[in-house]
PDB file of C-alpha atoms in Angstrom:
ATOM      1  CA  ALA A 236      80.300 148.590 141.560  1.00 67.00           C
ATOM      2  CA  GLY A 237      80.452 150.458 138.253  1.00 82.00           C
ATOM      3  CA  ILE A 238      79.663 147.317 136.288  1.00 85.00           C
ATOM      4  CA  LEU A 239      76.701 146.500 138.528  1.00 84.00           C
ATOM      5  CA  ALA A 240      75.326 150.016 138.009  1.00 84.00           C
ATOM      6  CA  MET A 241      75.116 149.146 134.297  1.00 89.00           C
ATOM      7  CA  GLU A 242      72.689 146.328 135.241  1.00 85.00           C
ATOM      8  CA  PRO A 243      74.169 143.627 133.007  1.00 92.00           C
ATOM      9  CA  GLN A 244      72.181 140.470 132.273  1.00 95.00           C
ATOM     10  CA  VAL A 245      75.316 138.367 132.817  1.00 96.00           C
ATOM     11  CA  LEU A 246      78.127 139.019 135.298  1.00 94.00           C
ATOM     12  CA  VAL A 247      81.373 137.072 134.747  1.00 95.00           C
ATOM     13  CA  LEU A 248      83.773 136.721 137.695  1.00 95.00           C
ATOM     14  CA  ASP A 249      87.239 135.153 137.494  1.00 96.00           C
ATOM     15  CA  GLU A 250      88.423 133.744 140.852  1.00 95.00           C
ATOM     16  CA  PRO A 251      86.199 136.249 142.709  1.00 94.00           C
ATOM     17  CA  THR A 252      87.498 135.388 146.180  1.00 94.00           C
ATOM     18  CA  ALA A 253      91.210 135.672 145.407  1.00 94.00           C
ATOM     19  CA  GLY A 254      92.906 137.715 148.118  1.00 95.00           C
ATOM     20  CA  LEU A 255      89.854 137.964 150.364  1.00 96.00           C
ATOM     21  CA  ASP A 256      89.853 137.064 154.044  1.00 97.00           C
ATOM     22  CA  PRO A 257      87.155 134.646 155.308  1.00 94.00           C
ATOM     23  CA  ARG A 258      84.764 137.485 156.186  1.00 97.00           C
ATOM     24  CA  GLY A 259      85.237 139.012 152.735  1.00 97.00           C
ATOM     25  CA  VAL A 260      84.528 135.637 151.117  1.00 95.00           C
ATOM     26  CA  ALA A 261      81.334 135.218 153.159  1.00 95.00           C
ATOM     27  CA  ASP A 262      80.175 138.739 152.269  1.00 96.00           C
ATOM     28  CA  LEU A 263      80.914 138.218 148.573  1.00 95.00           C
ATOM     29  CA  VAL A 264      79.115 134.862 148.485  1.00 95.00           C
ATOM     30  CA  ALA A 265      76.039 136.351 150.179  1.00 96.00           C
ATOM     31  CA  PHE A 266      76.028 139.322 147.799  1.00 95.00           C
ATOM     32  CA  VAL A 267      76.537 137.308 144.608  1.00 95.00           C
ATOM     33  CA  ASN A 268      73.905 134.757 145.648  1.00 95.00           C
ATOM     34  CA  ARG A 269      71.335 137.583 145.854  1.00 95.00           C
ATOM     35  CA  LEU A 270      71.965 138.868 142.310  1.00 94.00           C
ATOM     36  CA  PRO A 271      69.876 136.329 140.354  1.00 95.00           C
ATOM     37  CA  GLY A 272      66.803 136.674 142.567  1.00 94.00           C
ATOM     38  CA  GLU A 273      66.896 140.414 143.137  1.00 93.00           C
ATOM     39  CA  TYR A 274      68.152 141.581 139.737  1.00 91.00           C
ATOM     40  CA  GLY A 275      67.490 138.650 137.402  1.00 93.00           C
ATOM     41  CA  MET A 276      71.222 138.545 136.725  1.00 95.00           C
ATOM     42  CA  THR A 277      73.059 135.412 135.611  1.00 96.00           C
ATOM     43  CA  VAL A 278      76.408 134.991 137.357  1.00 96.00           C
ATOM     44  CA  VAL A 279      79.195 132.956 135.758  1.00 96.00           C
ATOM     45  CA  PHE A 280      82.369 132.441 137.767  1.00 96.00           C
ATOM     46  CA  SER A 281      85.572 130.451 137.591  1.00 95.00           C
ATOM     47  CA  THR A 282      87.313 129.061 140.644  1.00 95.00           C
ATOM     48  CA  HIS A 283      89.486 126.248 141.902  1.00 92.00           C
ATOM     49  CA  HIS A 284      87.737 126.383 145.295  1.00 92.00           C
ATOM     50  CA  LEU A 285      85.055 123.722 145.150  1.00 92.00           C
ATOM     51  CA  ASP A 286      83.635 124.631 148.550  1.00 90.00           C
ATOM     52  CA  LEU A 287      82.784 127.965 146.914  1.00 92.00           C
ATOM     53  CA  VAL A 288      81.136 126.085 144.047  1.00 94.00           C
ATOM     54  CA  ALA A 289      78.951 124.271 146.574  1.00 92.00           C
ATOM     55  CA  GLU A 290      77.855 127.596 148.078  1.00 91.00           C
ATOM     56  CA  MET A 291      77.233 129.492 144.848  1.00 94.00           C
ATOM     57  CA  ALA A 292      76.597 127.286 141.817  1.00 95.00           C
ATOM     58  CA  ASP A 293      73.469 125.770 140.339  1.00 93.00           C
ATOM     59  CA  HIS A 294      75.331 124.194 137.435  1.00 96.00           C
ATOM     60  CA  VAL A 295      79.012 123.286 137.181  1.00 96.00           C
ATOM     61  CA  TYR A 296      81.333 122.945 134.200  1.00 97.00           C
ATOM     62  CA  VAL A 297      84.631 121.198 134.862  1.00 96.00           C
ATOM     63  CA  MET A 298      87.417 122.334 132.575  1.00 95.00           C
ATOM     64  CA  ASP A 299      90.810 120.866 131.790  1.00 94.00           C
ATOM     65  CA  LYS A 300      93.296 122.706 129.575  1.00 93.00           C
ATOM     66  CA  GLY A 301      90.571 124.964 128.196  1.00 93.00           C
ATOM     67  CA  SER A 302      88.071 122.228 127.346  1.00 95.00           C
ATOM     68  CA  VAL A 303      84.902 121.223 129.165  1.00 96.00           C
ATOM     69  CA  VAL A 304      85.404 117.653 130.408  1.00 96.00           C
ATOM     70  CA  GLY A 305      82.257 117.348 132.514  1.00 96.00           C
ATOM     71  CA  SER A 306      79.189 119.193 133.701  1.00 97.00           C
ATOM     72  CA  GLY A 307      76.138 118.812 135.875  1.00 97.00           C
ATOM     73  CA  THR A 308      74.609 119.942 139.115  1.00 95.00           C
ATOM     74  CA  VAL A 309      76.883 120.317 142.126  1.00 94.00           C
ATOM     75  CA  GLY A 310      75.753 116.893 143.346  1.00 92.00           C
ATOM     76  CA  GLU A 311      76.316 115.234 139.974  1.00 94.00           C
ATOM     77  CA  VAL A 312      79.821 116.643 139.619  1.00 94.00           C
ATOM     78  CA  PHE A 313      80.847 115.964 143.224  1.00 92.00           C
ATOM     79  CA  ALA A 314      79.616 112.370 142.806  1.00 90.00           C
ATOM     80  CA  ARG A 315      82.360 111.897 140.193  1.00 91.00           C
ATOM     81  CA  PRO A 316      85.620 112.250 142.152  1.00 90.00           C
ATOM     82  CA  GLU A 317      87.552 110.690 139.268  1.00 92.00           C
ATOM     83  CA  LEU A 318      86.498 113.588 137.024  1.00 92.00           C
ATOM     84  CA  LEU A 319      87.720 116.120 139.558  1.00 92.00           C
ATOM     85  CA  ALA A 320      90.948 114.193 140.225  1.00 91.00           C
ATOM     86  CA  ARG A 321      91.933 114.202 136.565  1.00 91.00           C
ATOM     87  CA  THR A 322      91.800 117.993 136.644  1.00 92.00           C
ATOM     88  CA  GLY A 323      93.784 118.261 139.880  1.00 92.00           C
ATOM     89  CA  LEU A 324      90.737 118.998 142.041  1.00 92.00           C
ATOM     90  CA  ASP A 325      89.183 117.095 144.921  1.00 89.00           C
ATOM     91  CA  VAL A 326      85.686 116.785 146.324  1.00 89.00           C
ATOM     92  CA  PRO A 327      85.348 119.286 149.205  1.00 90.00           C
ATOM     93  CA  PRO A 328      85.554 117.970 152.777  1.00 92.00           C
ATOM     94  CA  ILE A 329      81.833 118.124 153.618  1.00 93.00           C
ATOM     95  CA  PRO A 330      80.482 115.868 150.856  1.00 92.00           C
ATOM     96  CA  ARG A 331      83.567 113.649 151.155  1.00 92.00           C
ATOM     97  CA  LEU A 332      82.887 113.125 154.892  1.00 94.00           C
ATOM     98  CA  ILE A 333      79.186 112.488 154.381  1.00 94.00           C
ATOM     99  CA  ARG A 334      79.841 110.014 151.552  1.00 92.00           C
ATOM    100  CA  SER A 335      82.271 108.177 153.845  1.00 95.00           C
ATOM    101  CA  LEU A 336      79.637 108.026 156.590  1.00 95.00           C
ATOM    102  CA  GLN A 337      77.043 106.745 154.117  1.00 94.00           C
ATOM    103  CA  GLU A 338      79.443 104.050 152.922  1.00 95.00           C
ATOM    104  CA  SER A 339      79.925 103.059 156.584  1.00 95.00           C
ATOM    105  CA  GLY A 340      76.189 102.516 156.958  1.00 94.00           C
ATOM    106  CA  VAL A 341      75.181 105.811 158.567  1.00 93.00           C
ATOM    107  CA  ALA A 342      71.767 106.991 157.357  1.00 94.00           C
ATOM    108  CA  ILE A 343      72.584 110.617 156.581  1.00 95.00           C
ATOM    109  CA  ASP A 344      71.454 112.891 153.755  1.00 95.00           C
ATOM    110  CA  MET A 345      74.088 114.233 151.374  1.00 94.00           C
ATOM    111  CA  ALA A 346      75.118 117.843 151.953  1.00 93.00           C
ATOM    112  CA  TYR A 347      77.498 120.177 150.151  1.00 92.00           C
ATOM    113  CA  THR A 348      77.469 123.284 152.347  1.00 90.00           C
ATOM    114  CA  TYR A 349      78.069 123.835 156.059  1.00 90.00           C
ATOM    115  CA  GLU A 350      74.435 124.789 156.684  1.00 91.00           C
ATOM    116  CA  ASP A 351      73.120 121.720 154.874  1.00 93.00           C
ATOM    117  CA  ALA A 352      75.644 119.491 156.674  1.00 94.00           C
ATOM    118  CA  LYS A 353      74.503 120.795 160.049  1.00 96.00           C
ATOM    119  CA  LYS A 354      70.911 119.902 159.179  1.00 96.00           C
ATOM    120  CA  SER A 355      71.947 116.471 157.849  1.00 95.00           C
ATOM    121  CA  PHE A 356      73.886 115.662 161.018  1.00 95.00           C
ATOM    122  CA  LEU A 357      71.045 116.791 163.295  1.00 96.00           C
ATOM    123  CA  ASP A 358      68.489 114.821 161.263  1.00 94.00           C
ATOM    124  CA  ALA A 359      70.695 111.709 161.302  1.00 93.00           C
ATOM    125  CA  TYR A 360      71.147 112.027 165.057  1.00 93.00           C
ATOM    126  CA  ALA A 361      67.391 112.406 165.593  1.00 92.00           C
ATOM    127  CA  ARG A 362      66.687 109.301 163.479  1.00 89.00           C
ATOM    128  CA  ARG A 363      69.213 107.345 165.522  1.00 82.00           C
ATOM    129  CA  GLU A 364      67.210 107.698 168.735  1.00 68.00           C
TER     130      GLU A 364
END
């Protein structure tokens, strides 16, 4: 809170959800996602939780042993599972499931978050009828 009172242009968070329960994670994500729009603040964070990346990031840098080995939008990075695998990470369950459905011939839009997935599933179901 003290740092935020100083109104920094850039806020850097290292594993911001470590030790938080699911409600705490949801509250933190909602709060941090408001900072750029309400305060013009840039937020940089590091995490191994790619579902969190899907909820919070506009741009992603993938690092391995201190070096950037890839970057792009969430969609661009998640579309490269080999990049994530070489760093010990995996595409989160939602985009992995949707990609599998697409590969099986289901006409469904890609989604990275729970809210977007819900919309994609409902839209796909409506198109089916």
